[in-house]
């Protein structure tokens, strides 16, 4: 497996076009793998898949991260949305590193800073005789709850704050729900509502896609290294084709 980072040149029209549509960006990411035809995907049913995420740290610092089973070639992205004149054989315009050695070093009890852009959803039924409908979680409390519900199966626990750092007294609730935001080292930000038409063959308009995405930042502790590796390789949650599900880790001391 490989982890790739590519910085977008937001002054270029091509970069703005890619960033305006998760569907267009997904197609560009998938075109980075010469062995894949346009109608194929790189995901086995229970194996590693191509995951990607956009991190916008500042107006001029927009980073594309890709986790993939194969090593990608991002030449087309450099030409459309990078700095092609600055590229050379030693610096093609993106950085790719083997991911497996890092995954193999994961061990129970390790603590990491993490980031995850996800599509927190749940199935609801307003009436007993109605079919269930997939609906986005809207409030930060419920969005945090969505991630906390998945942490055990994903092989980690979000780190809790010591009582001395909590602003709310123990047991405080918010509209009947535990106020997760004050208990855990976890924040929810960069909420986005996306709506676009899914492309179809011959340029026909497809079904309308609506998504709510949020970015989680926090600290976690590894509880099950095997499940953790699976979450890092397969992603978490829905809408992986649209930039959701990619979990990344970083040392808590701030080093690369």
mmCIF file of C-alpha atoms in Angstrom:
data_model
loop_
_atom_site.group_PDB
_atom_site.id
_atom_site.type_symbol
_atom_site.label_atom_id
_atom_site.label_comp_id
_atom_site.label_asym_id
_atom_site.label_seq_id
_atom_site.Cartn_x
_atom_site.Cartn_y
_atom_site.Cartn_z
ATOM 1 C CA UNK A 1 0.000 0.000 0.000
ATOM 2 C CA UNK A 2 1.005 3.606 -0.559
ATOM 3 C CA UNK A 3 0.238 6.999 0.968
ATOM 4 C CA UNK A 4 0.442 9.951 -1.436
ATOM 5 C CA UNK A 5 0.285 13.712 -0.871
ATOM 6 C CA UNK A 6 -0.284 16.290 -3.610
ATOM 7 C CA UNK A 7 -0.529 20.056 -3.132
ATOM 8 C CA UNK A 8 -3.066 21.800 -5.341
ATOM 9 C CA UNK A 9 -2.176 25.078 -7.048
ATOM 10 C CA UNK A 10 -5.396 26.912 -6.230
ATOM 11 C CA UNK A 11 -4.506 29.755 -8.623
ATOM 12 C CA UNK A 12 -5.115 27.431 -11.576
ATOM 13 C CA UNK A 13 -8.487 26.929 -13.220
ATOM 14 C CA UNK A 14 -7.973 23.167 -13.290
ATOM 15 C CA UNK A 15 -7.538 23.028 -9.522
ATOM 16 C CA UNK A 16 -10.689 25.052 -8.930
ATOM 17 C CA UNK A 17 -12.633 22.760 -11.259
ATOM 18 C CA UNK A 18 -11.434 19.657 -9.432
ATOM 19 C CA UNK A 19 -12.181 21.123 -6.014
ATOM 20 C CA UNK A 20 -15.687 22.179 -7.045
ATOM 21 C CA UNK A 21 -16.860 18.604 -7.723
ATOM 22 C CA UNK A 22 -16.051 15.490 -5.668
ATOM 23 C CA UNK A 23 -17.202 13.398 -8.618
ATOM 24 C CA UNK A 24 -14.705 15.032 -11.004
ATOM 25 C CA UNK A 25 -11.927 14.750 -8.422
ATOM 26 C CA UNK A 26 -12.730 11.087 -7.806
ATOM 27 C CA UNK A 27 -12.416 10.391 -11.531
ATOM 28 C CA UNK A 28 -9.063 12.209 -11.597
ATOM 29 C CA UNK A 29 -7.800 10.204 -8.629
ATOM 30 C CA UNK A 30 -8.848 6.900 -10.196
ATOM 31 C CA UNK A 31 -7.106 7.910 -13.441
ATOM 32 C CA UNK A 32 -3.827 7.837 -11.466
ATOM 33 C CA UNK A 33 -3.679 4.038 -11.720
ATOM 34 C CA UNK A 34 -2.609 2.787 -15.177
ATOM 35 C CA UNK A 35 -3.858 -0.736 -14.489
ATOM 36 C CA UNK A 36 -7.466 0.350 -13.980
ATOM 37 C CA UNK A 37 -9.976 0.838 -16.759
ATOM 38 C CA UNK A 38 -12.574 3.624 -16.296
ATOM 39 C CA UNK A 39 -15.297 1.096 -15.432
ATOM 40 C CA UNK A 40 -13.200 -0.663 -12.787
ATOM 41 C CA UNK A 41 -12.469 0.058 -9.152
ATOM 42 C CA UNK A 42 -9.412 -0.848 -7.107
ATOM 43 C CA UNK A 43 -11.378 -2.303 -4.202
ATOM 44 C CA UNK A 44 -11.711 -5.960 -3.393
ATOM 45 C CA UNK A 45 -14.838 -6.721 -1.292
ATOM 46 C CA UNK A 46 -12.871 -6.859 1.963
ATOM 47 C CA UNK A 47 -9.481 -5.583 0.875
ATOM 48 C CA UNK A 48 -7.612 -2.301 0.490
ATOM 49 C CA UNK A 49 -9.198 0.323 -1.727
ATOM 50 C CA UNK A 50 -8.389 3.736 -3.143
ATOM 51 C CA UNK A 51 -9.271 6.387 -0.557
ATOM 52 C CA UNK A 52 -8.762 10.128 -0.871
ATOM 53 C CA UNK A 53 -9.311 13.297 1.118
ATOM 54 C CA UNK A 54 -8.903 17.040 0.653
ATOM 55 C CA UNK A 55 -7.385 19.044 3.527
ATOM 56 C CA UNK A 56 -7.699 22.803 3.186
ATOM 57 C CA UNK A 57 -5.342 24.164 5.822
ATOM 58 C CA UNK A 58 -5.256 27.670 4.318
ATOM 59 C CA UNK A 59 -6.394 29.368 1.111
ATOM 60 C CA UNK A 60 -3.110 28.511 -0.622
ATOM 61 C CA UNK A 61 -2.502 25.202 1.177
ATOM 62 C CA UNK A 62 -4.904 22.610 -0.187
ATOM 63 C CA UNK A 63 -3.611 19.039 0.020
ATOM 64 C CA UNK A 64 -4.913 15.896 -1.612
ATOM 65 C CA UNK A 65 -4.142 12.681 0.282
ATOM 66 C CA UNK A 66 -4.541 9.286 -1.389
ATOM 67 C CA UNK A 67 -4.196 5.816 0.152
ATOM 68 C CA UNK A 68 -4.029 3.083 -2.460
ATOM 69 C CA UNK A 69 -3.013 -0.553 -3.004
ATOM 70 C CA UNK A 70 -0.878 0.489 -6.000
ATOM 71 C CA UNK A 71 1.576 3.329 -6.540
ATOM 72 C CA UNK A 72 -0.179 6.188 -8.375
ATOM 73 C CA UNK A 73 1.012 8.406 -11.215
ATOM 74 C CA UNK A 74 -0.323 11.939 -10.679
ATOM 75 C CA UNK A 75 1.257 13.491 -13.762
ATOM 76 C CA UNK A 76 -2.140 14.541 -15.107
ATOM 77 C CA UNK A 77 -2.986 16.277 -11.820
ATOM 78 C CA UNK A 78 0.312 18.154 -11.863
ATOM 79 C CA UNK A 79 -0.451 19.307 -15.404
ATOM 80 C CA UNK A 80 -4.002 20.402 -14.543
ATOM 81 C CA UNK A 81 -3.710 21.616 -10.979
ATOM 82 C CA UNK A 82 -0.067 21.728 -9.887
ATOM 83 C CA UNK A 83 3.213 23.354 -10.874
ATOM 84 C CA UNK A 84 4.271 21.441 -14.034
ATOM 85 C CA UNK A 85 7.184 23.758 -14.841
ATOM 86 C CA UNK A 86 8.739 23.024 -11.446
ATOM 87 C CA UNK A 87 8.503 19.239 -11.810
ATOM 88 C CA UNK A 88 11.590 17.142 -12.503
ATOM 89 C CA UNK A 89 12.509 13.433 -12.155
ATOM 90 C CA UNK A 90 13.550 13.957 -8.547
ATOM 91 C CA UNK A 91 10.421 15.934 -7.678
ATOM 92 C CA UNK A 92 7.510 15.013 -9.965
ATOM 93 C CA UNK A 93 5.096 17.272 -8.098
ATOM 94 C CA UNK A 94 3.757 14.829 -5.502
ATOM 95 C CA UNK A 95 5.146 12.609 -2.728
ATOM 96 C CA UNK A 96 4.413 8.881 -2.393
ATOM 97 C CA UNK A 97 5.640 6.667 0.430
ATOM 98 C CA UNK A 98 5.136 2.954 1.194
ATOM 99 C CA UNK A 99 2.348 2.656 3.760
ATOM 100 C CA UNK A 100 2.731 -0.979 4.814
ATOM 101 C CA UNK A 101 5.786 -0.415 7.089
ATOM 102 C CA UNK A 102 3.833 2.166 9.073
ATOM 103 C CA UNK A 103 0.764 -0.071 9.320
ATOM 104 C CA UNK A 104 2.929 -2.966 10.501
ATOM 105 C CA UNK A 105 4.299 -0.847 13.362
ATOM 106 C CA UNK A 106 0.880 -0.111 14.852
ATOM 107 C CA UNK A 107 0.562 -1.626 18.310
ATOM 108 C CA UNK A 108 -1.959 -1.725 21.119
ATOM 109 C CA UNK A 109 -1.702 1.232 23.474
ATOM 110 C CA UNK A 110 -0.131 3.672 20.997
ATOM 111 C CA UNK A 111 -1.651 7.154 20.943
ATOM 112 C CA UNK A 112 -1.908 9.280 17.814
ATOM 113 C CA UNK A 113 -3.440 12.494 16.593
ATOM 114 C CA UNK A 114 -5.940 11.719 13.853
ATOM 115 C CA UNK A 115 -8.030 13.320 11.122
ATOM 116 C CA UNK A 116 -11.025 11.853 9.336
ATOM 117 C CA UNK A 117 -13.406 13.413 6.843
ATOM 118 C CA UNK A 118 -16.613 11.391 6.951
ATOM 119 C CA UNK A 119 -20.263 11.243 5.956
ATOM 120 C CA UNK A 120 -22.097 10.618 9.263
ATOM 121 C CA UNK A 121 -25.473 9.119 8.414
ATOM 122 C CA UNK A 122 -28.142 6.955 10.001
ATOM 123 C CA UNK A 123 -31.262 5.157 8.825
ATOM 124 C CA UNK A 124 -34.557 6.515 10.119
ATOM 125 C CA UNK A 125 -38.236 5.621 9.774
ATOM 126 C CA UNK A 126 -40.854 8.272 10.595
ATOM 127 C CA UNK A 127 -43.722 5.781 10.591
ATOM 128 C CA UNK A 128 -43.723 2.039 11.344
ATOM 129 C CA UNK A 129 -44.966 1.157 7.844
ATOM 130 C CA UNK A 130 -42.437 3.340 5.993
ATOM 131 C CA UNK A 131 -39.128 2.037 4.597
ATOM 132 C CA UNK A 132 -35.990 3.254 6.296
ATOM 133 C CA UNK A 133 -34.336 6.305 4.760
ATOM 134 C CA UNK A 134 -30.655 7.214 5.015
ATOM 135 C CA UNK A 135 -30.332 10.660 6.601
ATOM 136 C CA UNK A 136 -27.340 12.784 7.572
ATOM 137 C CA UNK A 137 -26.534 13.630 11.177
ATOM 138 C CA UNK A 138 -26.675 17.418 11.417
ATOM 139 C CA UNK A 139 -25.570 18.420 14.921
ATOM 140 C CA UNK A 140 -21.965 18.071 16.172
ATOM 141 C CA UNK A 141 -23.176 16.039 19.165
ATOM 142 C CA UNK A 142 -24.787 13.414 16.926
ATOM 143 C CA UNK A 143 -21.865 13.507 14.484
ATOM 144 C CA UNK A 144 -19.454 12.781 17.324
ATOM 145 C CA UNK A 145 -21.749 10.016 18.497
ATOM 146 C CA UNK A 146 -21.627 8.475 15.022
ATOM 147 C CA UNK A 147 -17.821 8.187 15.224
ATOM 148 C CA UNK A 148 -17.823 6.987 18.832
ATOM 149 C CA UNK A 149 -20.262 4.218 17.894
ATOM 150 C CA UNK A 150 -17.690 2.927 15.365
ATOM 151 C CA UNK A 151 -14.480 3.304 17.324
ATOM 152 C CA UNK A 152 -14.395 -0.174 18.857
ATOM 153 C CA UNK A 153 -14.914 -2.036 15.560
ATOM 154 C CA UNK A 154 -12.285 0.211 13.958
ATOM 155 C CA UNK A 155 -9.670 -0.755 16.534
ATOM 156 C CA UNK A 156 -9.315 2.438 18.581
ATOM 157 C CA UNK A 157 -10.764 4.545 21.355
ATOM 158 C CA UNK A 158 -10.965 8.311 21.168
ATOM 159 C CA UNK A 159 -8.950 9.634 24.117
ATOM 160 C CA UNK A 160 -10.950 11.154 26.959
ATOM 161 C CA UNK A 161 -9.990 14.404 28.650
ATOM 162 C CA UNK A 162 -9.052 14.292 32.329
ATOM 163 C CA UNK A 163 -11.744 15.709 34.590
ATOM 164 C CA UNK A 164 -9.551 18.735 35.336
ATOM 165 C CA UNK A 165 -9.764 19.832 31.671
ATOM 166 C CA UNK A 166 -13.520 19.472 31.266
ATOM 167 C CA UNK A 167 -15.610 22.611 31.339
ATOM 168 C CA UNK A 168 -18.919 20.869 31.983
ATOM 169 C CA UNK A 169 -19.688 18.846 35.145
ATOM 170 C CA UNK A 170 -19.821 15.071 34.892
ATOM 171 C CA UNK A 171 -23.074 13.723 33.532
ATOM 172 C CA UNK A 172 -24.031 16.946 31.756
ATOM 173 C CA UNK A 173 -26.260 16.240 28.781
ATOM 174 C CA UNK A 174 -27.309 18.184 25.719
ATOM 175 C CA UNK A 175 -30.955 17.683 24.715
ATOM 176 C CA UNK A 176 -30.928 14.246 26.264
ATOM 177 C CA UNK A 177 -27.549 13.226 24.843
ATOM 178 C CA UNK A 178 -24.164 13.115 26.489
ATOM 179 C CA UNK A 179 -22.124 16.196 25.577
ATOM 180 C CA UNK A 180 -19.323 14.318 23.800
ATOM 181 C CA UNK A 181 -17.479 17.516 22.884
ATOM 182 C CA UNK A 182 -16.394 18.138 26.467
ATOM 183 C CA UNK A 183 -15.562 14.552 27.357
ATOM 184 C CA UNK A 184 -13.243 13.601 24.483
ATOM 185 C CA UNK A 185 -10.241 15.036 22.714
ATOM 186 C CA UNK A 186 -12.353 15.367 19.606
ATOM 187 C CA UNK A 187 -13.554 18.280 17.491
ATOM 188 C CA UNK A 188 -15.896 18.499 14.508
ATOM 189 C CA UNK A 189 -15.273 21.095 11.827
ATOM 190 C CA UNK A 190 -15.407 21.959 8.132
ATOM 191 C CA UNK A 191 -19.039 20.937 7.728
ATOM 192 C CA UNK A 192 -20.043 20.910 4.065
ATOM 193 C CA UNK A 193 -23.270 20.198 2.238
ATOM 194 C CA UNK A 194 -22.632 18.837 -1.256
ATOM 195 C CA UNK A 195 -25.173 18.309 -4.029
ATOM 196 C CA UNK A 196 -24.427 17.257 -7.600
ATOM 197 C CA UNK A 197 -25.751 15.072 -10.411
ATOM 198 C CA UNK A 198 -24.158 11.665 -10.712
ATOM 199 C CA UNK A 199 -22.648 11.238 -14.163
ATOM 200 C CA UNK A 200 -24.018 8.658 -16.574
ATOM 201 C CA UNK A 201 -22.881 7.279 -19.898
ATOM 202 C CA UNK A 202 -23.119 9.496 -22.987
ATOM 203 C CA UNK A 203 -23.295 12.638 -20.886
ATOM 204 C CA UNK A 204 -26.801 11.979 -19.570
ATOM 205 C CA UNK A 205 -27.722 13.433 -16.218
ATOM 206 C CA UNK A 206 -27.835 10.865 -13.433
ATOM 207 C CA UNK A 207 -29.460 10.784 -10.035
ATOM 208 C CA UNK A 208 -28.999 13.713 -7.683
ATOM 209 C CA UNK A 209 -26.435 13.058 -4.929
ATOM 210 C CA UNK A 210 -26.648 15.001 -1.653
ATOM 211 C CA UNK A 211 -24.027 14.634 1.074
ATOM 212 C CA UNK A 212 -23.125 16.210 4.379
ATOM 213 C CA UNK A 213 -19.441 15.827 5.249
ATOM 214 C CA UNK A 214 -17.542 16.820 8.376
ATOM 215 C CA UNK A 215 -13.905 16.597 9.444
ATOM 216 C CA UNK A 216 -13.022 15.056 12.803
ATOM 217 C CA UNK A 217 -9.753 15.963 14.528
ATOM 218 C CA UNK A 218 -8.654 14.414 17.803
ATOM 219 C CA UNK A 219 -6.514 11.929 19.673
ATOM 220 C CA UNK A 220 -6.974 8.166 19.676
ATOM 221 C CA UNK A 221 -5.490 5.101 21.335
ATOM 222 C CA UNK A 222 -5.018 1.872 19.390
ATOM 223 C CA UNK A 223 -6.939 -1.004 20.991
ATOM 224 C CA UNK A 224 -6.872 -3.590 18.190
ATOM 225 C CA UNK A 225 -4.018 -3.185 15.657
ATOM 226 C CA UNK A 226 -5.587 -5.601 13.147
ATOM 227 C CA UNK A 227 -8.903 -3.735 13.096
ATOM 228 C CA UNK A 228 -7.038 -0.419 13.020
ATOM 229 C CA UNK A 229 -5.078 -1.458 9.931
ATOM 230 C CA UNK A 230 -8.311 -2.537 8.289
ATOM 231 C CA UNK A 231 -9.923 0.851 9.004
ATOM 232 C CA UNK A 232 -6.900 2.675 7.584
ATOM 233 C CA UNK A 233 -6.888 0.524 4.431
ATOM 234 C CA UNK A 234 -10.644 0.253 3.795
ATOM 235 C CA UNK A 235 -11.919 3.551 5.165
ATOM 236 C CA UNK A 236 -14.710 4.404 7.615
ATOM 237 C CA UNK A 237 -18.333 5.051 6.721
ATOM 238 C CA UNK A 238 -20.083 5.833 3.450
ATOM 239 C CA UNK A 239 -19.342 8.068 0.428
ATOM 240 C CA UNK A 240 -15.753 6.915 0.004
ATOM 241 C CA UNK A 241 -15.907 7.751 -3.713
ATOM 242 C CA UNK A 242 -16.545 11.379 -2.773
ATOM 243 C CA UNK A 243 -13.599 12.030 -0.463
ATOM 244 C CA UNK A 244 -14.876 10.469 2.764
ATOM 245 C CA UNK A 245 -13.543 7.660 4.933
ATOM 246 C CA UNK A 246 -9.789 8.260 4.834
ATOM 247 C CA UNK A 247 -8.362 8.210 8.374
ATOM 248 C CA UNK A 248 -4.810 9.485 8.829
ATOM 249 C CA UNK A 249 -2.584 9.430 11.909
ATOM 250 C CA UNK A 250 0.187 11.736 13.082
ATOM 251 C CA UNK A 251 2.513 11.675 16.114
ATOM 252 C CA UNK A 252 1.250 13.708 19.049
ATOM 253 C CA UNK A 253 4.568 15.591 19.214
ATOM 254 C CA UNK A 254 3.788 17.214 15.852
ATOM 255 C CA UNK A 255 6.562 15.585 13.800
ATOM 256 C CA UNK A 256 5.876 14.266 10.284
#
